[in-house]
Amino acid sequence: MAGRRSVADCVLPWVRGLTPYAPGLSAEDLKRRWGISECVKLASNENPLGPSPLALRAMADACPLVARYPDGGGRLLKEALAGHLGVSSEEILLGNGSNELIELVARAFLSVGLSAVVPEFAFVIFSSVVRATGAEPRVAPARGLAHDLRAVRRTIAPNTRVVFLANPNNPTGTIFTRREWKEFLADLPRGVVVVVDEAYAEFVEDHDYPDSMREREAEAAVLTVRTFSKAYGLAGLRIGYGVGPSELVSALERVRQPFNVNTLAQVAAAAALKDREHVERTVKNNREGMAYLRRELTRLGLRVEPSWANFLLFSVARGNEVHERLLAKGVIVRPLAAYGLEDYLRVSIGTPKENRFFIERLEEVLRR
């Protein structure tokens, strides 16, 4: 019928230009695609040791409860986090992964005609959630591969409402320091919300790393976002949390969907907080694995970037081609062409066995 609109015609213009997030291959996908029996996935920065046994037991005990809706306010998990972090429950927001919290900020504070500042080489989701609201992502140039907070400040415009930062940053593994953070906050305009994504905070062993939950100006609207997906090994449950001023948290609660965090995620996260030994084993495995991979990658003549997270960024000519060759040999790493880093690959720290498997296969690929 003449004049009839298609679905594509109804999509908002700023949504049409979005590219869906590409999660990468799973180990099962790789086995089917290449017909191989042994493979390692070192592409998604997951915990190679898995979740805490306490979390597994808590989930098993809670399984009979899944016929009921979860606790919509997450009271028990918020209380556990409040005690663990030394904050009040009113300062905590729970999310279906930390990604949801990032999206809630965009929904609450951005719209057409407004802007958000996103550092160059920052987590790709930042720009995606900004564009999904019709707002403009303003890119602050990096210093090398790291956030330049002075450049971020210069990029803030009169219509800027949100600044997104990651510390450590994914995919580069870099951090900004306490001095840089304090200088940035001291010059921050009023009315700008700052999101600090600290998904990898538990892995940082550096005295210059700032505590954004506490080291903020009294009136600064700072939301620190963390996750149980990395150090706690609960990526499949999608559970994250944010900590910020109660007024900011209250505003975000208004756009949060009801029952956004499922029952098993809530009980597993609360149990995982109690198992400090598991986190310590995870951090130790990461420290030792990173030292091994850095040494071996350097031996292979590759430049390895500094990292404070649970992955390494290394440069290799024709990164996408090397990535494909590694897939054929049973190794999944992350290509970074989407970030404009075509000659880089990102590899997560695995178990000692997984790390050796990766190095052996990479050496074979580089010999060709």
Short mmCIF file of C-alpha atoms in Angstrom, two decimals:
data_model
loop_
_atom_site.label_atom_id
_atom_site.label_comp_id
_atom_site.label_asym_id
_atom_site.label_seq_id
_atom_site.Cartn_x
_atom_site.Cartn_y
_atom_site.Cartn_z
CA MET A 1 0.00 0.00 0.00
CA ALA A 2 1.39 3.40 -1.00
CA GLY A 3 2.89 5.38 1.86
CA ARG A 4 3.05 2.40 4.21
CA ARG A 5 6.05 2.52 6.53
CA SER A 6 8.40 -0.39 7.08
CA VAL A 7 9.82 -1.27 10.47
CA ALA A 8 13.16 0.19 9.36
CA ASP A 9 11.46 3.52 8.68
CA CYS A 10 10.22 3.63 12.27
CA VAL A 11 13.62 3.10 13.89
CA LEU A 12 14.97 6.28 15.43
CA PRO A 13 17.76 7.77 13.30
CA TRP A 14 20.37 7.57 16.05
CA VAL A 15 19.51 3.92 16.66
CA ARG A 16 19.94 2.98 13.00
CA GLY A 17 23.62 3.80 13.16
CA LEU A 18 24.34 1.60 16.19
CA THR A 19 26.38 -1.57 15.78
CA PRO A 20 25.34 -4.49 18.02
CA TYR A 21 27.98 -5.52 20.53
CA ALA A 22 29.99 -8.48 19.25
CA PRO A 23 30.63 -10.84 22.19
CA GLY A 24 33.04 -13.10 20.32
CA LEU A 25 33.13 -16.85 19.90
CA SER A 26 32.52 -19.30 22.72
CA ALA A 27 34.66 -22.40 23.15
CA GLU A 28 31.72 -24.50 21.92
CA ASP A 29 31.36 -22.34 18.79
CA LEU A 30 35.04 -22.75 18.06
CA LYS A 31 34.95 -26.52 18.44
CA ARG A 32 32.03 -26.78 16.02
CA ARG A 33 33.50 -24.32 13.53
CA TRP A 34 36.96 -25.84 13.31
CA GLY A 35 36.26 -29.42 14.38
CA ILE A 36 38.84 -29.31 17.17
CA SER A 37 38.66 -30.94 20.57
CA GLU A 38 40.99 -28.77 22.66
CA CYS A 39 40.66 -25.02 22.92
CA VAL A 40 41.02 -22.17 25.41
CA LYS A 41 38.99 -18.98 25.60
CA LEU A 42 41.12 -16.02 26.66
CA ALA A 43 39.01 -13.28 25.13
CA SER A 44 36.46 -12.11 27.71
CA ASN A 45 38.49 -11.42 30.87
CA GLU A 46 36.63 -14.05 32.86
CA ASN A 47 37.90 -15.69 36.04
CA PRO A 48 39.73 -18.89 35.01
CA LEU A 49 39.32 -20.30 38.53
CA GLY A 50 35.53 -20.04 38.36
CA PRO A 51 33.25 -18.94 41.22
CA SER A 52 33.70 -19.43 44.92
CA PRO A 53 32.44 -22.76 46.31
CA LEU A 54 30.40 -20.67 48.75
CA ALA A 55 28.62 -19.03 45.82
CA LEU A 56 27.91 -22.39 44.20
CA ARG A 57 26.39 -23.75 47.42
CA ALA A 58 24.28 -20.63 47.90
CA MET A 59 22.88 -20.98 44.38
CA ALA A 60 22.09 -24.65 44.90
CA ASP A 61 20.24 -23.84 48.13
CA ALA A 62 18.29 -21.04 46.43
CA CYS A 63 17.14 -23.02 43.39
CA PRO A 64 13.72 -23.87 44.90
CA LEU A 65 13.05 -20.11 45.18
CA VAL A 66 13.22 -19.38 41.46
CA ALA A 67 9.46 -19.87 41.01
CA ARG A 68 9.05 -16.58 42.89
CA TYR A 69 10.14 -13.12 41.82
CA PRO A 70 13.46 -12.02 43.29
CA ASP A 71 13.81 -9.41 46.00
CA GLY A 72 13.21 -6.29 43.94
CA GLY A 73 15.21 -4.11 46.31
CA GLY A 74 18.09 -6.56 46.79
CA ARG A 75 18.04 -5.88 50.51
CA LEU A 76 20.27 -8.73 51.69
CA LEU A 77 22.90 -8.17 48.99
CA LYS A 78 22.90 -4.42 49.59
CA GLU A 79 23.43 -5.00 53.31
CA ALA A 80 26.29 -7.40 52.56
CA LEU A 81 27.88 -4.89 50.19
CA ALA A 82 27.39 -2.02 52.64
CA GLY A 83 29.26 -3.96 55.32
CA HIS A 84 31.98 -5.03 52.89
CA LEU A 85 32.54 -1.54 51.49
CA GLY A 86 31.82 0.61 54.52
CA VAL A 87 28.98 2.57 52.87
CA SER A 88 25.24 2.78 53.49
CA SER A 89 22.67 0.68 51.64
CA GLU A 90 21.10 3.89 50.29
CA GLU A 91 24.32 4.55 48.38
CA ILE A 92 24.18 1.21 46.52
CA LEU A 93 22.45 0.40 43.23
CA LEU A 94 22.28 -3.17 41.90
CA GLY A 95 22.33 -4.02 38.22
CA ASN A 96 22.01 -6.85 35.73
CA GLY A 97 25.75 -6.65 35.25
CA SER A 98 27.58 -3.35 35.51
CA ASN A 99 26.56 -2.67 31.89
CA GLU A 100 22.99 -2.09 32.99
CA LEU A 101 24.11 0.56 35.46
CA ILE A 102 26.01 2.37 32.71
CA GLU A 103 22.86 2.30 30.59
CA LEU A 104 20.71 3.57 33.48
CA VAL A 105 22.93 6.64 33.78
CA ALA A 106 22.48 7.34 30.07
CA ARG A 107 18.71 6.91 30.31
CA ALA A 108 18.42 9.16 33.35
CA PHE A 109 20.67 12.03 32.26
CA LEU A 110 20.99 12.07 28.45
CA SER A 111 18.73 12.87 25.51
CA VAL A 112 18.78 14.61 22.14
CA GLY A 113 20.67 17.90 22.36
CA LEU A 114 22.89 16.80 25.25
CA SER A 115 26.34 15.22 25.25
CA ALA A 116 28.58 12.87 27.21
CA VAL A 117 32.37 12.68 27.24
CA VAL A 118 33.96 9.33 26.41
CA PRO A 119 37.75 8.87 26.41
CA GLU A 120 39.45 7.52 23.32
CA PHE A 121 40.00 3.73 23.48
CA ALA A 122 37.45 3.46 26.30
CA PHE A 123 35.03 0.56 26.73
CA VAL A 124 32.91 0.54 23.55
CA ILE A 125 29.64 0.29 25.50
CA PHE A 126 30.07 3.87 26.74
CA SER A 127 29.60 5.35 23.28
CA SER A 128 26.82 2.89 22.43
CA VAL A 129 24.61 3.83 25.36
CA VAL A 130 25.14 7.53 24.68
CA ARG A 131 24.15 7.19 21.02
CA ALA A 132 21.11 5.09 21.96
CA THR A 133 19.65 8.12 23.77
CA GLY A 134 20.21 10.45 20.81
CA ALA A 135 22.90 12.34 22.73
CA GLU A 136 26.35 13.13 21.33
CA PRO A 137 29.43 11.21 22.49
CA ARG A 138 32.33 13.67 22.65
CA VAL A 139 35.63 11.80 22.41
CA ALA A 140 38.52 12.99 24.60
CA PRO A 141 41.90 12.11 23.07
CA ALA A 142 44.01 9.58 24.95
CA ARG A 143 47.56 10.02 26.18
CA GLY A 144 49.16 7.08 24.47
CA LEU A 145 46.64 4.34 25.30
CA ALA A 146 45.62 5.81 28.68
CA HIS A 147 42.87 8.20 29.75
CA ASP A 148 44.04 11.81 29.78
CA LEU A 149 41.85 13.42 32.44
CA ARG A 150 42.99 16.92 31.48
CA ALA A 151 41.83 16.23 27.93
CA VAL A 152 38.58 14.84 29.33
CA ARG A 153 38.03 18.09 31.23
CA ARG A 154 38.73 20.17 28.12
CA THR A 155 36.20 18.09 26.16
CA ILE A 156 33.33 18.85 28.55
CA ALA A 157 30.92 21.22 26.81
CA PRO A 158 28.07 23.35 28.20
CA ASN A 159 25.59 20.63 27.20
CA THR A 160 27.63 17.78 28.73
CA ARG A 161 25.77 15.91 31.44
CA VAL A 162 27.85 12.72 31.86
CA VAL A 163 31.50 11.73 31.78
CA PHE A 164 32.36 8.04 31.44
CA LEU A 165 35.73 6.79 32.73
CA ALA A 166 37.17 3.32 33.26
CA ASN A 167 39.86 2.58 35.80
CA PRO A 168 41.47 0.22 34.82
CA ASN A 169 40.34 0.77 31.26
CA ASN A 170 39.16 -2.01 29.00
CA PRO A 171 40.68 -2.88 26.52
CA THR A 172 43.99 -1.12 27.28
CA GLY A 173 44.49 -2.13 30.95
CA THR A 174 45.72 1.36 31.90
CA ILE A 175 44.83 3.37 35.01
CA PHE A 176 44.77 7.02 36.00
CA THR A 177 46.34 7.96 39.32
CA ARG A 178 45.09 9.50 42.55
CA ARG A 179 46.74 12.81 41.72
CA GLU A 180 45.10 12.95 38.29
CA TRP A 181 41.73 12.03 39.78
CA LYS A 182 41.82 14.71 42.47
CA GLU A 183 42.90 17.36 39.97
CA PHE A 184 40.05 16.37 37.67
CA LEU A 185 37.42 16.49 40.42
CA ALA A 186 38.61 19.88 41.65
CA ASP A 187 37.88 21.38 38.22
CA LEU A 188 34.68 19.46 37.43
CA PRO A 189 31.68 21.67 36.54
CA ARG A 190 28.55 21.31 38.64
CA GLY A 191 25.75 19.30 37.11
CA VAL A 192 28.00 16.70 35.44
CA VAL A 193 27.64 13.05 36.50
CA VAL A 194 30.88 11.05 36.46
CA VAL A 195 30.73 7.27 36.00
CA VAL A 196 33.90 5.42 36.99
CA ASP A 197 33.80 1.83 35.76
CA GLU A 198 36.03 -0.20 38.07
CA ALA A 199 35.24 -3.70 36.82
CA TYR A 200 38.89 -4.75 37.38
CA ALA A 201 39.57 -2.90 40.63
CA GLU A 202 40.25 -6.06 42.64
CA PHE A 203 43.27 -6.82 40.44
CA VAL A 204 45.00 -3.46 40.91
CA GLU A 205 48.06 -3.55 43.16
CA ASP A 206 49.26 0.04 42.99
CA HIS A 207 49.38 2.65 45.78
CA ASP A 208 48.62 5.41 43.26
CA TYR A 209 45.26 3.87 42.34
CA PRO A 210 42.45 6.15 43.59
CA ASP A 211 39.47 4.99 45.65
CA SER A 212 36.71 6.73 43.71
CA MET A 213 34.06 5.61 46.22
CA ARG A 214 35.62 7.77 48.91
CA GLU A 215 38.03 10.13 47.18
CA ARG A 216 35.49 12.51 45.72
CA GLU A 217 34.37 16.06 46.39
CA ALA A 218 31.47 16.29 48.83
CA GLU A 219 29.03 17.51 46.18
CA ALA A 220 30.43 15.59 43.19
CA ALA A 221 27.95 13.27 41.45
CA VAL A 222 30.29 10.28 41.10
CA LEU A 223 28.97 6.76 40.55
CA THR A 224 31.55 4.01 41.01
CA VAL A 225 30.53 0.89 39.10
CA ARG A 226 31.86 -2.56 39.89
CA THR A 227 31.01 -6.13 38.98
CA PHE A 228 30.99 -9.70 40.23
CA SER A 229 31.87 -10.93 36.71
CA LYS A 230 35.66 -10.69 36.99
CA ALA A 231 37.42 -11.37 40.30
CA TYR A 232 34.35 -13.15 41.72
CA GLY A 233 33.80 -15.41 38.71
CA LEU A 234 30.05 -14.80 38.30
CA ALA A 235 29.97 -13.48 34.72
CA GLY A 236 27.16 -15.84 33.69
CA LEU A 237 24.85 -14.49 36.40
CA ARG A 238 25.12 -10.83 35.29
CA ILE A 239 25.44 -9.04 38.60
CA GLY A 240 27.03 -5.64 39.21
CA TYR A 241 26.65 -2.73 41.60
CA GLY A 242 27.17 0.98 41.77
CA VAL A 243 28.08 3.19 44.73
CA GLY A 244 27.37 6.89 44.80
CA PRO A 245 25.57 9.70 46.66
CA SER A 246 22.08 8.64 47.76
CA GLU A 247 20.51 11.42 45.68
CA LEU A 248 22.18 10.08 42.53
CA VAL A 249 21.25 6.48 43.35
CA SER A 250 17.64 7.53 43.98
CA ALA A 251 17.46 9.14 40.53
CA LEU A 252 18.75 5.97 38.88
CA GLU A 253 16.29 3.79 40.81
CA ARG A 254 13.48 5.64 38.97
CA VAL A 255 14.58 4.27 35.59
CA ARG A 256 15.60 0.81 36.80
CA GLN A 257 13.39 -2.06 35.73
CA PRO A 258 11.68 -4.01 38.55
CA PHE A 259 13.31 -7.31 39.53
CA ASN A 260 16.36 -6.53 37.40
CA VAL A 261 18.69 -8.81 39.41
CA ASN A 262 17.68 -12.45 39.65
CA THR A 263 17.55 -14.50 42.83
CA LEU A 264 20.52 -16.75 42.09
CA ALA A 265 22.72 -13.77 41.26
CA GLN A 266 21.82 -12.03 44.51
CA VAL A 267 22.52 -15.01 46.78
CA ALA A 268 25.68 -16.01 44.92
CA ALA A 269 27.11 -12.49 45.07
CA ALA A 270 26.39 -12.17 48.80
CA ALA A 271 28.11 -15.51 49.44
CA ALA A 272 31.07 -14.65 47.20
CA LEU A 273 31.78 -11.55 49.27
CA LYS A 274 32.50 -13.80 52.26
CA ASP A 275 35.17 -15.83 50.47
CA ARG A 276 38.23 -13.60 50.63
CA GLU A 277 40.52 -16.59 50.11
CA HIS A 278 39.01 -17.24 46.68
CA VAL A 279 39.58 -13.63 45.63
CA GLU A 280 43.15 -13.81 46.94
CA ARG A 281 43.77 -17.00 44.91
CA THR A 282 42.32 -15.28 41.86
CA VAL A 283 44.56 -12.23 42.26
CA LYS A 284 47.62 -14.44 42.85
CA ASN A 285 46.88 -16.50 39.73
CA ASN A 286 46.47 -13.25 37.79
CA ARG A 287 49.73 -11.76 39.06
CA GLU A 288 51.74 -14.89 38.25
CA GLY A 289 50.01 -15.50 34.93
CA MET A 290 50.53 -11.92 33.82
CA ALA A 291 54.24 -12.11 34.64
CA TYR A 292 54.54 -15.34 32.64
CA LEU A 293 52.67 -14.01 29.60
CA ARG A 294 54.54 -10.71 29.64
CA ARG A 295 57.86 -12.56 29.72
CA GLU A 296 56.89 -14.98 26.95
CA LEU A 297 55.33 -12.37 24.67
CA THR A 298 58.46 -10.24 25.03
CA ARG A 299 60.59 -13.29 24.19
CA LEU A 300 58.59 -13.61 20.98
CA GLY A 301 59.56 -10.06 20.07
CA LEU A 302 56.16 -8.51 20.76
CA ARG A 303 55.52 -5.23 22.55
CA VAL A 304 53.35 -5.67 25.62
CA GLU A 305 51.52 -2.69 27.10
CA PRO A 306 51.39 -2.02 30.86
CA SER A 307 48.26 -3.47 32.48
CA TRP A 308 46.65 -3.26 35.91
CA ALA A 309 43.74 -5.56 35.00
CA ASN A 310 43.38 -9.30 34.29
CA PHE A 311 44.43 -9.10 30.64
CA LEU A 312 47.30 -7.91 28.49
CA LEU A 313 47.30 -5.83 25.33
CA PHE A 314 50.10 -6.70 22.91
CA SER A 315 50.95 -5.42 19.47
CA VAL A 316 51.30 -7.77 16.53
CA ALA A 317 51.29 -6.98 12.83
CA ARG A 318 48.04 -7.94 11.06
CA GLY A 319 46.20 -8.51 14.31
CA ASN A 320 42.99 -9.81 12.71
CA GLU A 321 44.93 -12.32 10.62
CA VAL A 322 46.83 -13.59 13.68
CA HIS A 323 43.52 -13.80 15.54
CA GLU A 324 42.03 -16.01 12.81
CA ARG A 325 45.08 -18.27 12.76
CA LEU A 326 44.89 -18.67 16.53
CA LEU A 327 41.23 -19.68 16.23
CA ALA A 328 42.22 -22.48 13.88
CA LYS A 329 44.63 -23.70 16.57
CA GLY A 330 42.06 -23.58 19.38
CA VAL A 331 42.82 -20.21 20.98
CA ILE A 332 40.27 -17.40 21.35
CA VAL A 333 41.69 -13.93 22.03
CA ARG A 334 40.15 -10.52 21.36
CA PRO A 335 40.88 -8.55 18.17
CA LEU A 336 40.61 -4.78 18.62
CA ALA A 337 39.89 -3.36 15.19
CA ALA A 338 36.61 -1.98 16.58
CA TYR A 339 38.72 0.32 18.78
CA GLY A 340 40.95 1.42 15.93
CA LEU A 341 43.72 -0.83 17.28
CA GLU A 342 44.12 -3.12 14.28
CA ASP A 343 47.65 -4.19 15.21
CA TYR A 344 46.78 -5.21 18.76
CA LEU A 345 45.29 -8.28 20.41
CA ARG A 346 44.00 -8.59 23.96
CA VAL A 347 44.56 -11.80 25.89
CA SER A 348 42.96 -12.62 29.25
CA ILE A 349 45.05 -14.22 31.97
CA GLY A 350 44.11 -17.88 32.22
CA THR A 351 45.25 -20.82 34.29
CA PRO A 352 48.94 -21.80 33.96
CA LYS A 353 47.93 -24.56 31.54
CA GLU A 354 45.80 -22.20 29.42
CA ASN A 355 48.56 -19.59 29.34
CA ARG A 356 51.12 -22.16 28.11
CA PHE A 357 48.69 -23.45 25.48
CA PHE A 358 48.22 -19.89 24.17
CA ILE A 359 51.96 -19.16 24.00
CA GLU A 360 52.72 -22.45 22.23
CA ARG A 361 50.03 -21.83 19.60
CA LEU A 362 50.99 -18.17 19.15
CA GLU A 363 54.61 -19.16 18.59
CA GLU A 364 53.48 -21.59 15.89
CA VAL A 365 51.40 -18.88 14.21
CA LEU A 366 54.24 -16.33 14.27
CA ARG A 367 56.66 -18.82 12.68
CA ARG A 368 54.55 -19.01 9.49
#
